Every structure is written in structure tokens, then in C-alpha cells.
XYZ file of C-alpha atoms in Angstrom:
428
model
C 87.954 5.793 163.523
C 89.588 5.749 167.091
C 92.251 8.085 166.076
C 89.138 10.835 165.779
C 87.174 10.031 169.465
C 84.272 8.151 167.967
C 85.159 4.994 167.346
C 83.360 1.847 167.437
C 82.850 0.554 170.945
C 84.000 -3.015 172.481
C 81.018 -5.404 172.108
C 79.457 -7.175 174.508
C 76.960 -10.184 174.868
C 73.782 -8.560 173.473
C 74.326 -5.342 172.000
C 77.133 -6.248 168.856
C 74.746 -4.781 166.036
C 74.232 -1.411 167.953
C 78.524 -1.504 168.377
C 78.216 -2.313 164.665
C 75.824 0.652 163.574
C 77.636 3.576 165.639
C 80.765 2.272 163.403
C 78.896 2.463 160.267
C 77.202 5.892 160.913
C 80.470 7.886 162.373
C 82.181 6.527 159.177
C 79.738 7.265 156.068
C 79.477 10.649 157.653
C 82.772 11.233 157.714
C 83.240 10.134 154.149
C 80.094 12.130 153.013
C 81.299 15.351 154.539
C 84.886 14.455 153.549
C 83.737 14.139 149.679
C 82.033 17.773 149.766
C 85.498 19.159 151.206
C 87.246 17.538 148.923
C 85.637 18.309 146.281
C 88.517 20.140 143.800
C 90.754 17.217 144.864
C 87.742 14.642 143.378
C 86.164 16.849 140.922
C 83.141 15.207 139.412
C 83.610 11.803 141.692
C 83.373 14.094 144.926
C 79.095 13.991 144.222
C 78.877 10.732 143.212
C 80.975 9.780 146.340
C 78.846 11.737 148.328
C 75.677 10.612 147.016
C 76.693 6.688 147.491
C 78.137 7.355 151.006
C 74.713 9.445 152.166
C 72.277 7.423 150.494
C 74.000 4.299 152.373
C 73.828 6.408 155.409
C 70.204 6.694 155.033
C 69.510 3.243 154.083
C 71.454 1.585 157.159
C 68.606 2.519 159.077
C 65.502 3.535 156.934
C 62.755 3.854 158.994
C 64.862 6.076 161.533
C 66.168 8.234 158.426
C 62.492 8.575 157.306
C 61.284 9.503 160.477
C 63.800 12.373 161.251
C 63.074 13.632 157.262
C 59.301 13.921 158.746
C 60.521 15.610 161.595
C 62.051 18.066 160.016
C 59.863 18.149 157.263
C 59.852 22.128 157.120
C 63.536 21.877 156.435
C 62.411 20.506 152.787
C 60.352 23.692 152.441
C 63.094 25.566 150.452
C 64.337 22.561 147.742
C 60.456 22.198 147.461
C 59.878 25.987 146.113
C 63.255 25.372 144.199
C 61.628 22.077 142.395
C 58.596 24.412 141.556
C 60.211 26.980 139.585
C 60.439 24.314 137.230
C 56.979 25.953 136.238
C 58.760 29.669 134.988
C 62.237 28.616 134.809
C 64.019 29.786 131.376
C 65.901 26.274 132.045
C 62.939 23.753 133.486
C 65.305 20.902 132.905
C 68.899 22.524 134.233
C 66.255 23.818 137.744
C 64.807 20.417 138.062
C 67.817 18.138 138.331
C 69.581 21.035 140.461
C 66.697 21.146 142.795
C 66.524 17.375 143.063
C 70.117 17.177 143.727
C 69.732 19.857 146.560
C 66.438 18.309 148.337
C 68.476 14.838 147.928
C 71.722 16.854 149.718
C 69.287 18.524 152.440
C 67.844 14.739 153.024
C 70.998 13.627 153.575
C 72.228 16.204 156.223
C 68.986 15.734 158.214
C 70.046 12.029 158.074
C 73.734 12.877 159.096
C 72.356 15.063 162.140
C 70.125 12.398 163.356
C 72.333 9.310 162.825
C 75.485 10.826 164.757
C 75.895 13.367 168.029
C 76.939 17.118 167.463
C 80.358 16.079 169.293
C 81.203 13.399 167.066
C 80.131 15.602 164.104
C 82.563 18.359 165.282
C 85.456 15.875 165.537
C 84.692 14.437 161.772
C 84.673 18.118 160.477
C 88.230 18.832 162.483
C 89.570 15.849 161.651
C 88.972 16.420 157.743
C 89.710 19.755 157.428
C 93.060 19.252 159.346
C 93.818 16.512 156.629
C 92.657 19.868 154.033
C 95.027 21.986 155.368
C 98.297 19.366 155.963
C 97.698 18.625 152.447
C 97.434 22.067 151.611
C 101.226 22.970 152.950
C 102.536 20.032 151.644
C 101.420 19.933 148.307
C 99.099 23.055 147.591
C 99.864 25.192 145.451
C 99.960 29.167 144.678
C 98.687 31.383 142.135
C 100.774 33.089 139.459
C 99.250 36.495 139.224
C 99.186 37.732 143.002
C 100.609 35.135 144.871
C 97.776 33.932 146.962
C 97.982 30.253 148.380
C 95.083 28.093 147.015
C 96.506 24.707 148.680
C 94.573 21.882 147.232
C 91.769 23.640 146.505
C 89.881 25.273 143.762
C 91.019 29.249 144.971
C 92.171 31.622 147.564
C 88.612 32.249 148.752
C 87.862 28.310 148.911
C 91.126 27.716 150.782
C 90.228 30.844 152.889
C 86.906 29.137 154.130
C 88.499 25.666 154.801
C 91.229 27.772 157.230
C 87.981 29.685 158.977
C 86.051 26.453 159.461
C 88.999 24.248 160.992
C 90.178 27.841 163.447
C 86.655 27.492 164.671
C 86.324 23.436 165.054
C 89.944 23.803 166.669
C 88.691 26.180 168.998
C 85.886 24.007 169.701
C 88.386 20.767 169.798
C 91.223 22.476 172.694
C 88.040 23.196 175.104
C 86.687 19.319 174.497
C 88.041 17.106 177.677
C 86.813 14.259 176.032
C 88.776 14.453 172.820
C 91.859 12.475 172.485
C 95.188 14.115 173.727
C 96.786 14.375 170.506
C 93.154 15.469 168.347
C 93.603 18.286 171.318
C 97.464 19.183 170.490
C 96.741 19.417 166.865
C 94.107 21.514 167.343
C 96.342 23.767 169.669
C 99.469 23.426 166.522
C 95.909 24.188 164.020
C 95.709 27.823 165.723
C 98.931 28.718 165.689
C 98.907 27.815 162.045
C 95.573 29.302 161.235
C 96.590 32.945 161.452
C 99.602 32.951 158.654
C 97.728 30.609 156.121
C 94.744 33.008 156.292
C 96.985 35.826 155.645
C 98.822 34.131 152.428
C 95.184 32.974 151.131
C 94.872 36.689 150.651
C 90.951 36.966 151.138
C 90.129 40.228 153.375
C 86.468 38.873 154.080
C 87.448 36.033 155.657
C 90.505 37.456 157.551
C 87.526 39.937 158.654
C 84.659 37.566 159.288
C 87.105 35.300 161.755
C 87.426 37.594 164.260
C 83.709 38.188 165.372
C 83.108 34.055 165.018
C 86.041 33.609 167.142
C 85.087 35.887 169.592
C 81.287 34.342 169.900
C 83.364 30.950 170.479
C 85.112 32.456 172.643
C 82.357 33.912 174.563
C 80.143 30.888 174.861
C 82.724 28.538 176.254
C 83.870 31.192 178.796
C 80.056 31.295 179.260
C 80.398 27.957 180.945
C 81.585 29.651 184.274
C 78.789 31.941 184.906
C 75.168 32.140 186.368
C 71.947 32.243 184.325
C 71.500 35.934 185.588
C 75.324 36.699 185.167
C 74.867 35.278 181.156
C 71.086 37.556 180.109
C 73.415 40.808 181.821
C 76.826 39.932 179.652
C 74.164 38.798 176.652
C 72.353 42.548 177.173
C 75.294 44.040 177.632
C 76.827 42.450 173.969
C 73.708 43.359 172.248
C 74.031 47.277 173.400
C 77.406 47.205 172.368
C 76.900 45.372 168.697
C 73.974 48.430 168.286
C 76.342 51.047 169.388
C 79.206 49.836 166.850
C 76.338 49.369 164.167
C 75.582 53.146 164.593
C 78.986 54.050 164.774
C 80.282 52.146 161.621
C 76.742 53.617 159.617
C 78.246 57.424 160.957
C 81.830 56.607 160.013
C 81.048 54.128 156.681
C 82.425 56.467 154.327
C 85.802 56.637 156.098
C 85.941 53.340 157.167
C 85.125 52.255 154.046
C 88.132 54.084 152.597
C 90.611 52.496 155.182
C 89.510 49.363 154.120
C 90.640 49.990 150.513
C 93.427 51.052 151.345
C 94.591 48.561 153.892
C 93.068 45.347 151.824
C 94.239 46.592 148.697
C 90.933 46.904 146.667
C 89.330 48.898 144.382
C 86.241 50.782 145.203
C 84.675 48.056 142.946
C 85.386 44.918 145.941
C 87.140 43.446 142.793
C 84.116 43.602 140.463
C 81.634 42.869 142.806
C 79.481 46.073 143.001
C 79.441 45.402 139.082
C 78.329 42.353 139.754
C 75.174 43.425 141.762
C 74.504 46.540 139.558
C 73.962 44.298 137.009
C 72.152 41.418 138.870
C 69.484 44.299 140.110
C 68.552 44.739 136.468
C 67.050 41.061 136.671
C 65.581 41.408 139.990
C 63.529 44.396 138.782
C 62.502 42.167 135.843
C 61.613 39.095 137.545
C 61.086 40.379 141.408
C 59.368 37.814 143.095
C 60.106 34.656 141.656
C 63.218 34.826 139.433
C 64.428 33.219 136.495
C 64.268 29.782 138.079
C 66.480 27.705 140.218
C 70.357 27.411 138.851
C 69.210 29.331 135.821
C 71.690 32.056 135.308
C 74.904 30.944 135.441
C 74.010 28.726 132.185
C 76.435 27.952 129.319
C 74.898 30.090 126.072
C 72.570 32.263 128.146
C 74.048 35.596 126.892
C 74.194 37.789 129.930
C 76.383 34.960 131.534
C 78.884 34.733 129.007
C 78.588 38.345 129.035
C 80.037 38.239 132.513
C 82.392 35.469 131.984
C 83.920 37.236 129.319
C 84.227 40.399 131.270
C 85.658 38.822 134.195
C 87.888 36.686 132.248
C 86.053 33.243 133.747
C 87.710 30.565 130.587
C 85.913 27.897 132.050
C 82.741 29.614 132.083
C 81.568 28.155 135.342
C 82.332 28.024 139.304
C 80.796 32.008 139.116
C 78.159 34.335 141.056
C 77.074 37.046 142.031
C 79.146 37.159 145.251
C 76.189 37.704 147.682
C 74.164 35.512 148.809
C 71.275 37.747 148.659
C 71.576 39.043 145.248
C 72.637 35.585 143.524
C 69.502 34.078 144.878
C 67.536 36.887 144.040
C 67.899 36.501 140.623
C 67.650 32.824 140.446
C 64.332 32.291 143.000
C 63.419 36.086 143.420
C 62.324 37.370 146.358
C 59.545 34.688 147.997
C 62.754 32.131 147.616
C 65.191 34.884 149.487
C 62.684 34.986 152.303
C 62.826 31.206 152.640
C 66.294 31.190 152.757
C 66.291 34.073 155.136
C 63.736 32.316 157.312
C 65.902 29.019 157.274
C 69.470 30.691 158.226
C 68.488 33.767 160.609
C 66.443 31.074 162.444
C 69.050 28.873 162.547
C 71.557 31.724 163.983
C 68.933 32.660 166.577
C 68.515 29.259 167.741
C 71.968 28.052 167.725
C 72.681 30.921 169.694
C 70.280 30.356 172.583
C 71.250 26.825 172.312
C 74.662 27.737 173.026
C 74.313 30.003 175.756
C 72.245 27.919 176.917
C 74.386 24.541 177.122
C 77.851 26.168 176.282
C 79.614 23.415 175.088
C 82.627 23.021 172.317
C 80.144 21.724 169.528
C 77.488 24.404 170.332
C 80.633 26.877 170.723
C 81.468 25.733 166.936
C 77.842 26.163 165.923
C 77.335 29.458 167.014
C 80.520 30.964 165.799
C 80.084 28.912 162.110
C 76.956 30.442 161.713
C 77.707 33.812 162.451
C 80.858 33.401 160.044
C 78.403 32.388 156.981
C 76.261 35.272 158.447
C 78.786 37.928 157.842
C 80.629 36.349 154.491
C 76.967 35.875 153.097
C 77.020 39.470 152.429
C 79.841 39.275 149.623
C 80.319 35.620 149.143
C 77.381 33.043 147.755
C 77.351 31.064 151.181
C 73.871 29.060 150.770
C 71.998 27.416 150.172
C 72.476 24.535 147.138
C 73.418 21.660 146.532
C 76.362 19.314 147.466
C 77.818 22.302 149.536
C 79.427 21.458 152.855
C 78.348 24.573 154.393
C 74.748 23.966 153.365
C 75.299 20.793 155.344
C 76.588 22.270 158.344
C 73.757 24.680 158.900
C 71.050 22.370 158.196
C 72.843 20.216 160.703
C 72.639 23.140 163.001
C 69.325 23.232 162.844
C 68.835 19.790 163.369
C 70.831 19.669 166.487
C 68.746 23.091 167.931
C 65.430 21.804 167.355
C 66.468 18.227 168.843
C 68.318 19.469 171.859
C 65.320 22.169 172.880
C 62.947 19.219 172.495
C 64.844 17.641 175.261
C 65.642 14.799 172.700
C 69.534 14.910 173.030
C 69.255 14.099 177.020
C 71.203 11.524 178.010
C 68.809 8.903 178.967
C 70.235 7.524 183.025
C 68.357 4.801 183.586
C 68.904 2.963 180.215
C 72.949 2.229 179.870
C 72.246 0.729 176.555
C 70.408 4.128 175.847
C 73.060 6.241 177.378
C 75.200 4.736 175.211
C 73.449 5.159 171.923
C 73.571 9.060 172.617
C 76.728 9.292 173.060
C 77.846 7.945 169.923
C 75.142 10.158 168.197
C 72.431 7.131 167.284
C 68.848 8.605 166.921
């Protein structure tokens, strides 16, 4: 794992395991997160690969991975309430084994976030999403109908979120003086590449939704330079402005709206997708508060999904949603289960942020610019949070970080070389 700036460290007399257990962690994680990206490449192997590699993560070092699950015990809060709509799901059976599967995913990102440090976690994500996108020139491929590039990946929106996640970890990667030269150079080749494969994959959200993440990136590593005074003006002075272009954009949203259309291409519709959520709201008034149960929509020979699928034209009569985060999970865990989620990702965004600000740093510029992308694409794309999802992962890794860096737990012990060492390679 040299090649990515985390490899395993030169033993000496004494300390061989710990050499031995930095390996081991940097390298299940990045095969766990790699399995999750991957996942249209491995189809049904990319879970089961991901299961193994987490699970072995966990077990290297079990009473560490138990400890940081009671840590962050809270974290577990939302699988939990999925497990219990076992009680009124329409499909106890289908909301059970999807809930498990999520609470076993969430486990195994608290394990991830705890086992290696945010920096090395960065470099695994840019280093597998630059092997995404390589692949993707090389060998992806492009639909028929409209002639949007895919790559290697399942569609134009998928391969859209891949190219937003590596522009942001490259961003992160070019300001990191302790990456390797060349991991730096790609990342430098990665922007200049970014811009044109976003524009073939044809997804206006995303082309959208890169900008402002960019721009907090941006913002927090240029952050680095000034005072603690200088950063609460520039911070007050970003918030006025982000209210003023709110109340401008809720003046103007008609016409705005309309230049949208007509610059993206798209119906008044969003391709379907007010549709979509006219018909989802007849569900929600039905079953507000709790739902029909975890993963229990979207079910093969529940009529009102093949409804849908037939109407959109889905063959394969899976891999669709509601296209909001907010309204998919609305009908599946109602309203209480919305809140948690809410809870979980708007806290995450807050914190991240003052993290970053705080410590501006490439990993916390990634953080904070990730999260405010899934902020903003939540809104018409089904974001979080479930399981086996790599951006599920990343926020509850987010978190993670947050919580242990304002604890003071991510200091870099100076006393203790052995200690200062463990840090740095990420070991809890």
C-alpha cells in the first residue's frame, strides 16, 4: 500500500505486531470501501466482499472495535428504529434482513473510522475512485438512447457521483504535503479531467451540486492562512450572503426555474420525478409517522411498485426510488425515521463544518465539501442512509472523525513515539 501514503512502516525491535496491524487495517479498509464502489463491476460478490473484508476488520482487533461501537452507540439509533418496523412492516421479513444488513454496514464504518486516520481514509477513497474513473475511460461504456457516459458503472447518475467524490478527494489530495508526489500529480491530471467527464455523464444535479462543495473546499483550506477573528468575520460574512441568495432564488424561483429547463434540457417533470413524489405523498398521508416499514416499497409483486416500474419502463424491476431522500424514506420509515435521519446528517454537516474551520486540513476540507454535496443532491437523489452504500459510509465516518477530534482524541500524543506513531497511521 506504499504507492497510496499509508503503507506499512519498517519494524523495529519491539513494536513488529503494531507495524503488522496498521498494514492490516489500511488494507481491509481499502478493500471494504473498494467493494461498495465497485459494486456494478462485482454485482452480488461486491456485499459479500464487503462483509468478509469489514467483519475481518472488526475482528483484528475486537475489543477496540467493540469499544468504539459503544462509543458511538447513538450512531446505531437509526438501523435500530429500522429493525423495529419489523413490528408494522407489510414485508417483516424483506425489513428485517435489510435492517440487519444496514446496522451490520453502520458497525462496520464506525470500525473503519476508528481503526484508520481521516488522512489515510482520504487517500484510500482517492486512490479507488481514481482506479473508477481510469477504468471508466478505458473501458466504460455509453448509453444508446442519449449518449451519456456510464463508464463501468451501473448509470450516468452513478458515474456522475464517483466523478464528484474523486474532484473533491483530489482537491483534498493537491493541498496534502504529505502525500506522495505522484498521488499529488494525479490528483492535479484528476481535475483537469473531472470537468469534461461530468459534462458527458450528463447529470445536471451533480454538475450543479459540485460547484458549492468545491467552493466550501476551497474555502476551508484557504482558511488555513487566517486568524480565528479573521475566520467567525469571513464565516458571518458567508452565512449573510447564502441568506441573501436564498431570498433571492425564493423571489426569482419561477424564472430561474425556467432557465434551468431550458439550459439542462428537462421537462417541467425533472424527468418523472415530481411524478414520483406526487405519488409517494399519497402513502405518506396514509402511513405518516411510521411508514410501510423499512425497504418495503420497492418490492417485487407489491402493485404500486410495478405500477411504477412499468410506467418508467424499469425491466429489471429494481435499482429504483423515489429520487429524494426525504420522500423515499418517508414512505418506507415515515416521519419519526426522517427525523432520525435528519438528526444524523444535518448534525454531521454542522459538525464537520466547525471541525473544519476549525483545523482546516485536506481530509476535513474533503469532509466538509462531501457532506454538503450529499446535502444538496439529497434533495432529488436517494443519498442515505442504507445499507452497503459507500456514501452511507463516508458520513458515518464523518461523524466519527468530528466527535473523536472535538474530544481531543485525534491529538497526536508527544511524549509517547510509539503513540505518535499509532495516530498517524490511524490505529485507535
Amino acid at each position: 500500500m506504499s504507492a497510496l501514503g499509508f503503507s506499512q512502516i519498517p519494524a523495529e525491535a519491539g513494536v513488529q505486531p503494531r507495524g503488522l496491524r496498521i498494514g492490516t487495517a489500511a488494507s481491509l479498509s481499502f478493500i471494504t470501501l473498494a467493494a461498495l464502489i465497485f459494486e456494478a463491476l462485482f454485482g452480488s460478490l461486491s456485499a459479500l466482499l464487503f462483509l468478509v473484508s469489514g467483519c475481518l476488520l472488526l475482528i483484528t482487533k475486537p475489543v477496540a472495535s467493540l469499544k468504539g461501537i459503544l462509543r458511538f452507540w447513538y450512531v446505531l439509533i437509526l438501523p435500530g428504529y429500522c429493525l423495529l418496523s419489523i413490528l408494522w412492516s407489510q414485508f417483516p421479513g424483506l425489513s428485517l434482513r435489510y435492517a440487519l444488513q444496514f446496522a451490520i454496514t453502520v458497525a462496520i464504518a464506525i470500525g473503519i473510522a476508528t481503526r484508520i486516520s481521516p488522512t489515510a481514509f482520504l487517500r484510500c477513497l482517492f486512490s479507488i475512485y481514481g482506479i473508477g474513473l481510469a477504468g471508466s475511460v478505458l473501458f466504460g461504456r455509453v448509453r444508446d438512447d442519449i449518449g451519456a457516459w456510464v463508464g463501468i458503472f451501473g448509470s450516468k447518475n452513478a458515474f456522475a457521483a464517483v466523478i464528484c467524490a474523486f474532484t473533491l478527494a483530489s482537491i483534498g489530495i493537491l493541498f496534502d504535503r504529505g502525500a506522495p508526489r505522484p498521488m499529488r500529480f494525479a490528483a492535479l491530471a484528476g481535475l483537469a479531467a473531472a470537468g469534461p467527464l461530468l459534462i458527458k455523464a450528463q447529470s445536471t444535479g451533480a454538475i450543479l451540486f459540485i460547484v458549492p462543495a468545491s467552493a466550501v473546499a476551497l474555502a476551508v483550506l484557504l482558511s488555513r492562512r487566517f486568524t480565528h477573528w479573521q475566520k467567525l468575520f469571513l464565516g458571518g460574512l458567508l452565512l449573510c450572503l447564502s441568506f441573501a441568495t436564498l431570498i433571492l432564488v425564493l423571489q426569482y424561483s419561477d424564472e430561474l426555474f425556467q432557465n434551468l429547463l431550458d439550459t439542462s434540457g428537462k421537462d417541467v417533470t425533472l424527468t418523472g420525478r415530481t411524478e414520483l413524489w406526487d405519488f409517494a405523498a399519497q402513502f405518506i398521508r396514509e402511513h405518516p409517522w411510521l411508514g410501510l416499514g423499512y425497504r418495503a416499497f420497492w418490492v417485487q409483486g407489491f402493485p404500486p411498485a410495478e405500477l411504477l416500474w412499468a410506467i418508467f419502463g424499469i425491466q429489471a424491476r429494481a435499482g429504483f426510488n423515489f429520487h429524494n431522500t426525504y420522500v423515499n424514506n418517508a414512505v418506507e420509515i415515515g416521519l419519526v425515521g426522517v427525523g432520525l435521519q435528519i438528526l444524523l446528517l444535518y448534525g454531521t454537516l454542522i459538525r464537520t463544518y466547525i471541525w473544519a474551520f476549525r483545523a482546516p486540513a485536506p481530509e476535513t476540507a474533503f469532509f466538509a465539501s462531501f457532506l454538503t454535496f450529499i446535502v444538496c443532491s439529497s434533495f432529488i437523489e436517494v443519498a442515505v442512509f442504507f445499507q452497503f452504500s459507500i456514501t452511507s459510509i463516508i458520513v458515518i465516518c464523518a461523524l466519527v472523525y468530528t466527535v473523536r477530534a472535538n474530544m481531543g482524541l485525534s491529538k497526536t500524543p508527544k511524549r509517547n513515539p510509539e503513540k505518535a506513531l499509532r495516530f498517524q497511521m490511524g490505529l485507535s
